[in-house]
PDB file of C-alpha atoms in Angstrom:
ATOM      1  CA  UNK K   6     -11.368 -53.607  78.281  1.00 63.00           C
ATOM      2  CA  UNK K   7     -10.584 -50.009  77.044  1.00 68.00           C
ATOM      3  CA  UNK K   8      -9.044 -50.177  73.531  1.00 69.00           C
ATOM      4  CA  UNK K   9      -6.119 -47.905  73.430  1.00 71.00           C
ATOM      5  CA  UNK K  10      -5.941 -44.709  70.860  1.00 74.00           C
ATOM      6  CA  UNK K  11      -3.635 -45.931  68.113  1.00 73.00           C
ATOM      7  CA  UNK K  12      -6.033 -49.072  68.064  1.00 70.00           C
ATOM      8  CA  UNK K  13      -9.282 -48.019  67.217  1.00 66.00           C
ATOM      9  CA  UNK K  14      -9.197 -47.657  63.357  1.00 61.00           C
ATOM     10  CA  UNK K  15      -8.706 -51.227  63.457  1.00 65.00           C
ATOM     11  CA  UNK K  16     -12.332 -52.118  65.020  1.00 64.00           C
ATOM     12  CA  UNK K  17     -13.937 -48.809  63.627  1.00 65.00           C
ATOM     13  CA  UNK K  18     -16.472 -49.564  60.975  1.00 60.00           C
ATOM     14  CA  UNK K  19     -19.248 -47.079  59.083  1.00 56.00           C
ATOM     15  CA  UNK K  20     -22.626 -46.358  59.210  1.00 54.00           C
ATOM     16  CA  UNK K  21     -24.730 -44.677  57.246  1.00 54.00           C
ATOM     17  CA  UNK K  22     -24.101 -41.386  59.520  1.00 61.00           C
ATOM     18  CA  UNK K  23     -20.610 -41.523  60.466  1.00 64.00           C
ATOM     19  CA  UNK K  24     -17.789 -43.984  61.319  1.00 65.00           C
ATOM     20  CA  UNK K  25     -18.183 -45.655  65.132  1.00 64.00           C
ATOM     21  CA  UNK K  26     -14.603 -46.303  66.844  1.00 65.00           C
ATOM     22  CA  UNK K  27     -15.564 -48.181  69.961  1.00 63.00           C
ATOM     23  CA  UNK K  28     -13.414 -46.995  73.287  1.00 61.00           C
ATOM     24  CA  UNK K  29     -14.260 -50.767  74.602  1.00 64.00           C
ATOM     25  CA  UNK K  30     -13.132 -53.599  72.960  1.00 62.00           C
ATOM     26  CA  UNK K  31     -16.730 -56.168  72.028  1.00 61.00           C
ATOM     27  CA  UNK K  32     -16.699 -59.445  73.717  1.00 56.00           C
ATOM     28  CA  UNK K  33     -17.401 -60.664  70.415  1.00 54.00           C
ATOM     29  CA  UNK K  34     -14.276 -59.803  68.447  1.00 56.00           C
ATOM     30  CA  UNK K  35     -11.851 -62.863  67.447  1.00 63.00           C
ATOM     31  CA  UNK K  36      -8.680 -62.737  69.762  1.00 69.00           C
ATOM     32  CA  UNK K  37     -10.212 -61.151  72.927  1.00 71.00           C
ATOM     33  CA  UNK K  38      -8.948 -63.614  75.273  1.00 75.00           C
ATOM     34  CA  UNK K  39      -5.355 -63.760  74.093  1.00 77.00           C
ATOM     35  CA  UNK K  40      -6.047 -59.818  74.016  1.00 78.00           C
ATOM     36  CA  UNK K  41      -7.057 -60.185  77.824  1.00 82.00           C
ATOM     37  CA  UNK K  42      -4.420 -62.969  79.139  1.00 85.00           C
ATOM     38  CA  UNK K  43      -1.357 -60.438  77.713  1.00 85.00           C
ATOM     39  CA  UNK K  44      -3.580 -57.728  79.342  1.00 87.00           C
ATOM     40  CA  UNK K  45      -3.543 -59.485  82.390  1.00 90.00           C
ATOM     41  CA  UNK K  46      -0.035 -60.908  82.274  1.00 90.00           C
ATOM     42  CA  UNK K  47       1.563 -57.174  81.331  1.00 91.00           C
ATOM     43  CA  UNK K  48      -0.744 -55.865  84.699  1.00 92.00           C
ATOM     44  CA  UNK K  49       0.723 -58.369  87.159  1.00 93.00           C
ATOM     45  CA  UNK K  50       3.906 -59.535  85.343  1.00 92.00           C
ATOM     46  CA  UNK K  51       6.313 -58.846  88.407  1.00 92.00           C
ATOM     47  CA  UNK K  52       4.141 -60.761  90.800  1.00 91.00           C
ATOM     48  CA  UNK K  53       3.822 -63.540  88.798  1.00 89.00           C
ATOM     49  CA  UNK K  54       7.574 -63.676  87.569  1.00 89.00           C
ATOM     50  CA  UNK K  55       8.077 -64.142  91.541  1.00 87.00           C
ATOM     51  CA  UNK K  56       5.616 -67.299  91.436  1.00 84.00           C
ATOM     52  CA  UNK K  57       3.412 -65.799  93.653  1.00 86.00           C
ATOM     53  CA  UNK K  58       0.063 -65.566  91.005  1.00 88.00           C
ATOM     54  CA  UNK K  59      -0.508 -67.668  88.312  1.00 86.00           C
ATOM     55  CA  UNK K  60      -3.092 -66.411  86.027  1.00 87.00           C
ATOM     56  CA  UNK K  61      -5.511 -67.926  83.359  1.00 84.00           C
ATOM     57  CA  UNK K  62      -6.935 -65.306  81.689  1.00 80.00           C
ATOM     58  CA  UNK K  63     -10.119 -64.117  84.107  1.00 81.00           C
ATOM     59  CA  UNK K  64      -8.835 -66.689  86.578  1.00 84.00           C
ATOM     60  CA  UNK K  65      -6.032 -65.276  89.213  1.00 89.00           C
ATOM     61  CA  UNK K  66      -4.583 -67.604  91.544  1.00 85.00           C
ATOM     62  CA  UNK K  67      -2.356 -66.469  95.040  1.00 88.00           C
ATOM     63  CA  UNK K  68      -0.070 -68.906  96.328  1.00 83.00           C
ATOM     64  CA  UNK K  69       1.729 -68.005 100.038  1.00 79.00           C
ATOM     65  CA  UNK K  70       1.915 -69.706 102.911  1.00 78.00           C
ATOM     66  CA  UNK K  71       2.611 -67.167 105.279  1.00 82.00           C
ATOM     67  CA  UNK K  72      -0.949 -65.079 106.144  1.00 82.00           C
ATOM     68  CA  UNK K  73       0.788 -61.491 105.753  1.00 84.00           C
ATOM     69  CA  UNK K  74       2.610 -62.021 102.370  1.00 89.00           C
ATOM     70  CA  UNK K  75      -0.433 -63.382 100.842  1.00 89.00           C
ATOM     71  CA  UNK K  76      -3.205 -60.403 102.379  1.00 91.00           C
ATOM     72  CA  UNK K  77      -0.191 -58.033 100.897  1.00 92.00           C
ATOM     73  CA  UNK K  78      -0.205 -60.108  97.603  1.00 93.00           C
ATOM     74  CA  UNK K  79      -3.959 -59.927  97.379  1.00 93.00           C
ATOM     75  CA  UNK K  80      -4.621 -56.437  97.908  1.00 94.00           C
ATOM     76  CA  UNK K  81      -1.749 -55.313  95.698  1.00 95.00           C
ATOM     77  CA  UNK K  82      -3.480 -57.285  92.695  1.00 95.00           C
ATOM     78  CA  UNK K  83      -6.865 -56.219  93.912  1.00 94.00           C
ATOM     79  CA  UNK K  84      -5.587 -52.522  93.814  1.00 95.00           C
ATOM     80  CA  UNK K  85      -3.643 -52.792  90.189  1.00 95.00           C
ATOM     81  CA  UNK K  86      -7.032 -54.573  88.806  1.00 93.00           C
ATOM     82  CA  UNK K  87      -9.006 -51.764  90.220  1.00 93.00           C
ATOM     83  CA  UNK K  88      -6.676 -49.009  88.493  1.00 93.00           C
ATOM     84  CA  UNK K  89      -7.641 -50.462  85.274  1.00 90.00           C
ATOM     85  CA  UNK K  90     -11.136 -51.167  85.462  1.00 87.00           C
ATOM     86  CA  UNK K  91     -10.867 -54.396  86.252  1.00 89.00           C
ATOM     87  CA  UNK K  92     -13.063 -55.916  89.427  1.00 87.00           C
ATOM     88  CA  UNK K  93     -13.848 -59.064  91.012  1.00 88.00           C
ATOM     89  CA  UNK K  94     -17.181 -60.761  91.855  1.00 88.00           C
ATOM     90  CA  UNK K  95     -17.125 -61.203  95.280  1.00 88.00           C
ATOM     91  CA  UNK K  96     -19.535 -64.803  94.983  1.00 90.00           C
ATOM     92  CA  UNK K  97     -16.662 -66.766  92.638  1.00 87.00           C
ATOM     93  CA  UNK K  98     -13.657 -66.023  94.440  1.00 88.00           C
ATOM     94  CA  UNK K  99     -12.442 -68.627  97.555  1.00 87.00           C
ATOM     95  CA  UNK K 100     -10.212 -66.954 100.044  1.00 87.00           C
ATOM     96  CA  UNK K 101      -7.430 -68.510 102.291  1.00 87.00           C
ATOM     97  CA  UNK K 102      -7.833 -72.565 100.874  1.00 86.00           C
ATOM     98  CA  UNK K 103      -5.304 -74.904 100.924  1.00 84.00           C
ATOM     99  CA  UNK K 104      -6.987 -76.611  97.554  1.00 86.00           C
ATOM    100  CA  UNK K 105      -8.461 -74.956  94.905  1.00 85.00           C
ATOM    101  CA  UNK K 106      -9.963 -75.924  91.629  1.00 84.00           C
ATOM    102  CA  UNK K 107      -8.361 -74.270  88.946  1.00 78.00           C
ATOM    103  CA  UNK K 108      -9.198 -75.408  84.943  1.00 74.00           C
ATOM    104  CA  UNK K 109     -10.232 -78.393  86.091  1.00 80.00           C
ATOM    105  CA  UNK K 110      -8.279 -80.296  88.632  1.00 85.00           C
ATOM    106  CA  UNK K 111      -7.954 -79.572  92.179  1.00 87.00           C
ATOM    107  CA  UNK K 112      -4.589 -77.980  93.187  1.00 84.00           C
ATOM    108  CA  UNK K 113      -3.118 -78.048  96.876  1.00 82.00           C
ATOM    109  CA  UNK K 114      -0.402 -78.075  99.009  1.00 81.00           C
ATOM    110  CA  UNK K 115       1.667 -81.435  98.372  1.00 82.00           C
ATOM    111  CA  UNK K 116      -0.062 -82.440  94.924  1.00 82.00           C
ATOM    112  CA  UNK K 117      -2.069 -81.908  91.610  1.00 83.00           C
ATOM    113  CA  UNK K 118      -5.235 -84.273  91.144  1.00 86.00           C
ATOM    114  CA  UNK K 119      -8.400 -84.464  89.171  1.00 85.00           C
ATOM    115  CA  UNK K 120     -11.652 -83.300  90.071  1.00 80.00           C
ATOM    116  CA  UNK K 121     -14.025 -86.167  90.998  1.00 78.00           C
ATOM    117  CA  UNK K 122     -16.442 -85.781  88.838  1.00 76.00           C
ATOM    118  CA  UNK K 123     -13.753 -86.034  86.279  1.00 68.00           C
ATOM    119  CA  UNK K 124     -12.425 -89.358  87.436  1.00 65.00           C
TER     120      UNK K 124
END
């Protein structure tokens, strides 16, 4: 995640050379996943004010029953996530379910349960 301009005094630090202001935010800085979840909400905050996504920080869930609206859905958060650097991994997404796992329970069409395992 690229920190923006006006930002980077506030992770710069010294060394004996010079002073390093990182363009990247470190996965290891307190706050980065509120910093990514407003990221994420203030990239796709039309489409999910609609209650067509939900998302969970790296987690982005489409909901649409009719084929069309959710391919449109899809690529137009596929292309917004692209413009900013963001991209998927192909392996941990499921396409076109009717239940999904999603922070631990299993959501679908007509209800909400627990995993299994969890039960």
């Amino acid at each position: 995640m690229r920190i923006r301009k006006e930002d980077k005094w506030k992770v710069a630090f010294s060394t004996p050379d010079s002073v390093f202001e990182p363009i990247v935010m470190f996965f290891g800085l307190a706050n980065w996943l509120v910093t990514f979840q407003i990221m994420m909400n203030d990239l796709l905050r039309n489409i999910i004010e609609v209650g067509d996504v939900v998302v969970f920080i790296d987690s982005v869930m489409v909901e649409m029953e009719i084929e069309k609206e959710y391919n449109n859905i899809v690529e137009e958060v596929l292309r917004r996530m692209a413009e900013n650097n963001l991209f998927v991994k192909p392996e941990k997404c499921v396409w076109k379910v009717r239940e999904v796992g999603f922070l631990e329970v299993v959501i679908g069409p007509d209800e909400i349960k627990m995993e299994k395992e969890k039960v």
